[in-house]
mmCIF file of N, CA, C and O in Angstrom:
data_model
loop_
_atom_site.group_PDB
_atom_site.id
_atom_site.type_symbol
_atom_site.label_atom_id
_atom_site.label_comp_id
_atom_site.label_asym_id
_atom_site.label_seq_id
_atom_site.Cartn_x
_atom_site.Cartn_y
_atom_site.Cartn_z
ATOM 1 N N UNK A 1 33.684 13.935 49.816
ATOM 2 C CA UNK A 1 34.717 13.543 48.869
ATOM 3 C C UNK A 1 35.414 14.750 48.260
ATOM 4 O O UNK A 1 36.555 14.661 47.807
ATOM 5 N N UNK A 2 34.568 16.118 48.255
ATOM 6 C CA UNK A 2 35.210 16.889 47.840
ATOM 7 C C UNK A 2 36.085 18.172 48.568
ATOM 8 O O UNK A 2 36.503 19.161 47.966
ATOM 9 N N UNK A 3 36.255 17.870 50.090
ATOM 10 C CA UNK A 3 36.592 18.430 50.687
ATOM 11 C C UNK A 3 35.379 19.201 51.722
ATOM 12 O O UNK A 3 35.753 20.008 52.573
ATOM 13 N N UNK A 4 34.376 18.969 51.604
ATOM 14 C CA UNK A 4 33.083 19.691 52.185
ATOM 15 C C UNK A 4 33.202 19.419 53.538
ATOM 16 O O UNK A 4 34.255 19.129 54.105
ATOM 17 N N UNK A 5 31.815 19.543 54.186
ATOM 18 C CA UNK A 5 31.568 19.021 55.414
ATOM 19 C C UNK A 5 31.848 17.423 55.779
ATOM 20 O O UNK A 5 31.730 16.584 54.885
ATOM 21 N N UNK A 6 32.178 17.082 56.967
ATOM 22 C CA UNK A 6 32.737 15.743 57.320
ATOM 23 C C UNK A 6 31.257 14.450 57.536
ATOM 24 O O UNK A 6 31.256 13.219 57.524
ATOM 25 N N UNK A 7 29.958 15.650 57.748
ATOM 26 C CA UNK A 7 28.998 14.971 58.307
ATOM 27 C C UNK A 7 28.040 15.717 56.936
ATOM 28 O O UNK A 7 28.033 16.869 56.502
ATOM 29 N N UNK A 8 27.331 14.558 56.553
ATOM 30 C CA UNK A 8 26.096 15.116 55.659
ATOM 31 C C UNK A 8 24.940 14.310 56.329
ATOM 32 O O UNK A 8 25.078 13.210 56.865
ATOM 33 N N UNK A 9 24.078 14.837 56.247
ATOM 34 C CA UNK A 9 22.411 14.663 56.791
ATOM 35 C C UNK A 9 21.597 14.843 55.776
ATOM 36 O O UNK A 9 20.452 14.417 55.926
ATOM 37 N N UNK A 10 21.887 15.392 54.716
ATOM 38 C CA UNK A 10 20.742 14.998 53.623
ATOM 39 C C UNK A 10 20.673 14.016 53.120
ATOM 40 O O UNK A 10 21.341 13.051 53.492
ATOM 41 N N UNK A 11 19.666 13.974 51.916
ATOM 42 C CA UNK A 11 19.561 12.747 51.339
ATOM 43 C C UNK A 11 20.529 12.156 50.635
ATOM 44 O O UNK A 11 21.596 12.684 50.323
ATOM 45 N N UNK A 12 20.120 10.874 50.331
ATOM 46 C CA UNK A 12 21.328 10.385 49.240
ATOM 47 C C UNK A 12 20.899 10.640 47.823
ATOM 48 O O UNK A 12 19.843 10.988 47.294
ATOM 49 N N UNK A 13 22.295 10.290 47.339
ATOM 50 C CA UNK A 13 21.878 10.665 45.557
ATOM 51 C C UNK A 13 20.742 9.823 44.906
ATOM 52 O O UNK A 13 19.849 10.239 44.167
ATOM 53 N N UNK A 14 20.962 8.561 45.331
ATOM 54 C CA UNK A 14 19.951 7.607 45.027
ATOM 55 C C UNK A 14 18.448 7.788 45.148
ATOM 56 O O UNK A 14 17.941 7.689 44.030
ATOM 57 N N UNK A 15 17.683 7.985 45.962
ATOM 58 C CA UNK A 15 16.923 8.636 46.213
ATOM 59 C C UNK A 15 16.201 10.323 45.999
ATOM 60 O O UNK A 15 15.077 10.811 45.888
ATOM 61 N N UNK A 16 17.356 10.704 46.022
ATOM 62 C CA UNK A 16 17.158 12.224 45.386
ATOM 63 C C UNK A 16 16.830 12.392 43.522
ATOM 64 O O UNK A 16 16.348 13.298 42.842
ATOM 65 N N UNK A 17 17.269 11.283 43.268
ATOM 66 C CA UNK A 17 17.703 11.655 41.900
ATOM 67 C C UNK A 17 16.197 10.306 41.301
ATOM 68 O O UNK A 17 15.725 10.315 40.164
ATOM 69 N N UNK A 18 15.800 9.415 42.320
ATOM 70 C CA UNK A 18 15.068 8.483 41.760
ATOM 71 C C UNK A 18 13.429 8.830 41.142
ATOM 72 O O UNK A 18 12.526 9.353 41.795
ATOM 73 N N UNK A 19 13.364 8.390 39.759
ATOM 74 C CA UNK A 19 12.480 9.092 39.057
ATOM 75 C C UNK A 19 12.833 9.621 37.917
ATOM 76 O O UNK A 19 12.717 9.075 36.820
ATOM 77 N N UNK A 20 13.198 10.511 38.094
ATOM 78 C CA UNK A 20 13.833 11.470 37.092
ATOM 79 C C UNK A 20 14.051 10.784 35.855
ATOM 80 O O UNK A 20 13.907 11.512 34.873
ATOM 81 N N UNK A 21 14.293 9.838 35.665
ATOM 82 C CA UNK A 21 14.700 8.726 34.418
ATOM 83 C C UNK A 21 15.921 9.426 33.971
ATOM 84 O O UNK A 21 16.179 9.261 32.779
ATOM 85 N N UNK A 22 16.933 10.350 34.812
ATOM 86 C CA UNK A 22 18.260 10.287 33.505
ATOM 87 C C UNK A 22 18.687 9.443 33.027
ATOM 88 O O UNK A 22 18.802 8.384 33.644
ATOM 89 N N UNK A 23 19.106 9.581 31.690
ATOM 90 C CA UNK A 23 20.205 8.460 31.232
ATOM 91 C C UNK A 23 21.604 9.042 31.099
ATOM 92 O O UNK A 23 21.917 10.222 31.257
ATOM 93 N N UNK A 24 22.459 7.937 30.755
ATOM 94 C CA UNK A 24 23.536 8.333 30.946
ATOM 95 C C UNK A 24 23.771 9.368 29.874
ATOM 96 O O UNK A 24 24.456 10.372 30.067
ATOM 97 N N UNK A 25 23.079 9.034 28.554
ATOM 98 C CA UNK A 25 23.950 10.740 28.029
ATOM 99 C C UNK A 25 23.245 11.655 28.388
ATOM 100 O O UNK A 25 23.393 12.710 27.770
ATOM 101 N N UNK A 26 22.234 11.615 29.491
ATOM 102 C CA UNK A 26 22.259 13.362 29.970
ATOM 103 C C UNK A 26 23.366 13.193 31.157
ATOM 104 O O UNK A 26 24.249 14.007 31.429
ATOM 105 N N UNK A 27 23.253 12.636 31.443
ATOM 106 C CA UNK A 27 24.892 12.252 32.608
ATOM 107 C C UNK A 27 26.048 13.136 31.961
ATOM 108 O O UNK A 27 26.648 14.182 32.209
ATOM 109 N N UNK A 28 26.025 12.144 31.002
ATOM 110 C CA UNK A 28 27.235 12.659 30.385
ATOM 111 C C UNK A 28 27.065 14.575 29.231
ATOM 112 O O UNK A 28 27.644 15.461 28.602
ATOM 113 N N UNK A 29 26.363 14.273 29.518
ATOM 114 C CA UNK A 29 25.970 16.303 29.331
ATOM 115 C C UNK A 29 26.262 17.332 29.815
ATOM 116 O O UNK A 29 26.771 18.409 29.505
ATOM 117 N N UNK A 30 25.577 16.487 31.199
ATOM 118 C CA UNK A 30 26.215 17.650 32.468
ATOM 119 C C UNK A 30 27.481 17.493 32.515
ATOM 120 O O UNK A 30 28.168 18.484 32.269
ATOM 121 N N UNK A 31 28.305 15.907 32.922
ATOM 122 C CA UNK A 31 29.691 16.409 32.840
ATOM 123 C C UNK A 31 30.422 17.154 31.859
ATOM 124 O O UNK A 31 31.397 17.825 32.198
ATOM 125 N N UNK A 32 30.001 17.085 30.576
ATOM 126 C CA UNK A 32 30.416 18.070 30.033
ATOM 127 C C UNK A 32 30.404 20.024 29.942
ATOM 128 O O UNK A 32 31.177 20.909 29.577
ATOM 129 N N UNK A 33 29.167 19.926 30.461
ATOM 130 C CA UNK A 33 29.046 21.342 31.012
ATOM 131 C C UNK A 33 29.569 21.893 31.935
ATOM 132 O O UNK A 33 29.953 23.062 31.923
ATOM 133 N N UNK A 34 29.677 20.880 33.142
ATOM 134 C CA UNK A 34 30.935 21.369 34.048
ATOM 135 C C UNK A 34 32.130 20.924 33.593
ATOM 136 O O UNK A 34 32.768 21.346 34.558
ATOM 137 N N UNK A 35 33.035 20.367 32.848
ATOM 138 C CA UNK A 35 34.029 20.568 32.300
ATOM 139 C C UNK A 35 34.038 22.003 31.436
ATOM 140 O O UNK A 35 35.036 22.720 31.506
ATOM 141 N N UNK A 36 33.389 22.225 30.974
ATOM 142 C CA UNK A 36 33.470 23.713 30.217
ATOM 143 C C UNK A 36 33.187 24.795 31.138
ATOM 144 O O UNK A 36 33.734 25.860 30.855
ATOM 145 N N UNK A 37 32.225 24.761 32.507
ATOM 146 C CA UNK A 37 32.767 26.061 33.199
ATOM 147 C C UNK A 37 33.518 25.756 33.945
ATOM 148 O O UNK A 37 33.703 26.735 34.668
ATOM 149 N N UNK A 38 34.352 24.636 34.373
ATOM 150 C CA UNK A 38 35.907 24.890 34.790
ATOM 151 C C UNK A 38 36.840 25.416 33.605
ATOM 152 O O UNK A 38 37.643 26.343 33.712
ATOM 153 N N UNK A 39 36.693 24.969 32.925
ATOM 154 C CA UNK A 39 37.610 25.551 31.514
ATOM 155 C C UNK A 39 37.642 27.216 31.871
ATOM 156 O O UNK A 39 38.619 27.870 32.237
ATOM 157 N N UNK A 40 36.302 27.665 31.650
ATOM 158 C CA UNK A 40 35.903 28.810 31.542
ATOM 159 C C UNK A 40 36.933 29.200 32.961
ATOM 160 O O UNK A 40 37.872 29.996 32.941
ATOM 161 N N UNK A 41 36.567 28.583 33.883
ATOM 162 C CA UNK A 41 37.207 29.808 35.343
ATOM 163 C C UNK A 41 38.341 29.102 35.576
ATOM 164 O O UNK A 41 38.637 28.901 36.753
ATOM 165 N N UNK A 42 39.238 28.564 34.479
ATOM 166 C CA UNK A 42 41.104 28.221 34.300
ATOM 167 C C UNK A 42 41.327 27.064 35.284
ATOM 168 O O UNK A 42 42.442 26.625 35.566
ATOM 169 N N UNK A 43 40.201 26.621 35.767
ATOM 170 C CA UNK A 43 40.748 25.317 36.784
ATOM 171 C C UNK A 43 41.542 24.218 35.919
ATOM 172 O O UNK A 43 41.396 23.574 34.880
ATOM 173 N N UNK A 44 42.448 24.383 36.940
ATOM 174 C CA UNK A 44 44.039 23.003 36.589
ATOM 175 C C UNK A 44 43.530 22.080 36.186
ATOM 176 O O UNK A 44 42.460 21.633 36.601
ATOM 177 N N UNK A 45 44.272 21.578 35.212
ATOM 178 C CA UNK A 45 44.141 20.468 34.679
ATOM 179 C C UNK A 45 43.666 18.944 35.512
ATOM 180 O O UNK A 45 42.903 17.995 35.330
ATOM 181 N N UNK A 46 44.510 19.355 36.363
ATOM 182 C CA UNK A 46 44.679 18.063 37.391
ATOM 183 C C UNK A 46 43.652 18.026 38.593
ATOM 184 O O UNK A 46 43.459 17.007 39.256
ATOM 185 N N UNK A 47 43.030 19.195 38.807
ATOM 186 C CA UNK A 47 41.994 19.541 39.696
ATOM 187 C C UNK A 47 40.778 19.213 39.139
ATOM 188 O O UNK A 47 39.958 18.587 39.810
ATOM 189 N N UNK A 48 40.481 19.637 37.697
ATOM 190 C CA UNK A 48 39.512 19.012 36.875
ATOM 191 C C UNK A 48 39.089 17.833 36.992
ATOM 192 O O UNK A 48 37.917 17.469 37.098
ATOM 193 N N UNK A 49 40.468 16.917 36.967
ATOM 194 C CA UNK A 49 40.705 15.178 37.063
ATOM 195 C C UNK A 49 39.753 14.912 38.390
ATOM 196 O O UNK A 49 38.614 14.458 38.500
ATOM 197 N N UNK A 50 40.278 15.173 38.911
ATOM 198 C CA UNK A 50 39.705 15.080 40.991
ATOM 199 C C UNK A 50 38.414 15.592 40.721
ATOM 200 O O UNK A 50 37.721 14.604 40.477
ATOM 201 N N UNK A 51 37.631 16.762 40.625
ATOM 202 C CA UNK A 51 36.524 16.779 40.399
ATOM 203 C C UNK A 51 35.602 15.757 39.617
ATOM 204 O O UNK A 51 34.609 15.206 40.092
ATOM 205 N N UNK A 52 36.119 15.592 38.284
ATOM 206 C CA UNK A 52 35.211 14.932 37.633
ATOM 207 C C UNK A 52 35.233 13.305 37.840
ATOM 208 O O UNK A 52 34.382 12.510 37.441
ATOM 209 N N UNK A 53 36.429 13.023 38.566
ATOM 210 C CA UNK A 53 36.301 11.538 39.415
ATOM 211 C C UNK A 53 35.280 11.493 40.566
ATOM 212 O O UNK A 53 34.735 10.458 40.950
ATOM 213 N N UNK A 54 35.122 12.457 40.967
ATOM 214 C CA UNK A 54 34.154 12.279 42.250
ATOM 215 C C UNK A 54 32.891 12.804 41.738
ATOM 216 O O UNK A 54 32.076 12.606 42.639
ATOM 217 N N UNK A 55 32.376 13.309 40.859
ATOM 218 C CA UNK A 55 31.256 13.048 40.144
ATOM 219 C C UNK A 55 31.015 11.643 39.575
ATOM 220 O O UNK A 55 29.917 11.086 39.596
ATOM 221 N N UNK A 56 31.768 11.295 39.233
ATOM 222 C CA UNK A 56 31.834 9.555 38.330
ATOM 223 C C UNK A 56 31.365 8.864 39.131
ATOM 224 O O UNK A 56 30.673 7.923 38.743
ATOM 225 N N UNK A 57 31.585 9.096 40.611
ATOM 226 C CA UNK A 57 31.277 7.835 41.081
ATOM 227 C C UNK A 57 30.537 7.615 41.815
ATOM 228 O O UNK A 57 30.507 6.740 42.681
ATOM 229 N N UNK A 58 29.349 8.947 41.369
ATOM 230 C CA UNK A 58 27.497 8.963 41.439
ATOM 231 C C UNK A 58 27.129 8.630 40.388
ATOM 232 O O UNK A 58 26.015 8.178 40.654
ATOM 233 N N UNK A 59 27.302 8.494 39.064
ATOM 234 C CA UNK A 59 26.770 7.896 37.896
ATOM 235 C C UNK A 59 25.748 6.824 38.592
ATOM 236 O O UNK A 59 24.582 7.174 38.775
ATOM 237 N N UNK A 60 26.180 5.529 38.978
ATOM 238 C CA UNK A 60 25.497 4.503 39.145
ATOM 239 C C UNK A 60 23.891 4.685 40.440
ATOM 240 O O UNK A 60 22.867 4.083 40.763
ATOM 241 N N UNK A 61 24.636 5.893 40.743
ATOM 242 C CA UNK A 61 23.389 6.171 41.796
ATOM 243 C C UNK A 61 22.379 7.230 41.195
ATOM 244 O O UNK A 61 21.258 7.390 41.678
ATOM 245 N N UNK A 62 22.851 7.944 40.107
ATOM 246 C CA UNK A 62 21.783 8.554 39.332
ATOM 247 C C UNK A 62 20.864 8.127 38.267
ATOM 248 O O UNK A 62 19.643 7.970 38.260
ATOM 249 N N UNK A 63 22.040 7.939 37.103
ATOM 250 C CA UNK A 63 21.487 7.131 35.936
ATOM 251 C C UNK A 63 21.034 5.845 36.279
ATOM 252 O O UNK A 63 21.497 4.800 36.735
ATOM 253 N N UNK A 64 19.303 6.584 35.658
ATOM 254 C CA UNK A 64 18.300 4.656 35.316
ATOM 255 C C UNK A 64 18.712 4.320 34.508
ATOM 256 O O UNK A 64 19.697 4.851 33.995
ATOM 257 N N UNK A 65 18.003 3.075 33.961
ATOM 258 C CA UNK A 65 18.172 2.104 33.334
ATOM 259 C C UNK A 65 17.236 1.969 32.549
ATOM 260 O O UNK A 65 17.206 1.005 31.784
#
């Protein structure tokens, strides 16, 4: 989604991440931390957008319940 490789062979998020018990406000932690080191290294406004949409839409495959 983010321009990477066309083929992935690792695991999925679901699985990778299962256990862990995040919740969503550590979810929402990290996105905030990577919003602040894009800040930090001047990434566009609009590039930000695109990044942090394609993080969003692992939420449901990370954060328990």
């Amino acid at each position: 989604a983010a321009g990477g490789p066309a083929e992935y062979t690792g695991r999925d998020m679901r699985s990778v991440h299962e256990g862990m018990k995040i919740t969503n406000n550590e979810f929402h932690a990290m996105v905030g931390d990577l919003k602040a080191s894009m800040d930090k290294l001047g990434l566009g406004t609009c590039e930000q957008r695109d990044v942090l949409a394609i993080i969003e839409t692992t939420r449901k495959q990370i954060v328990e319940k």
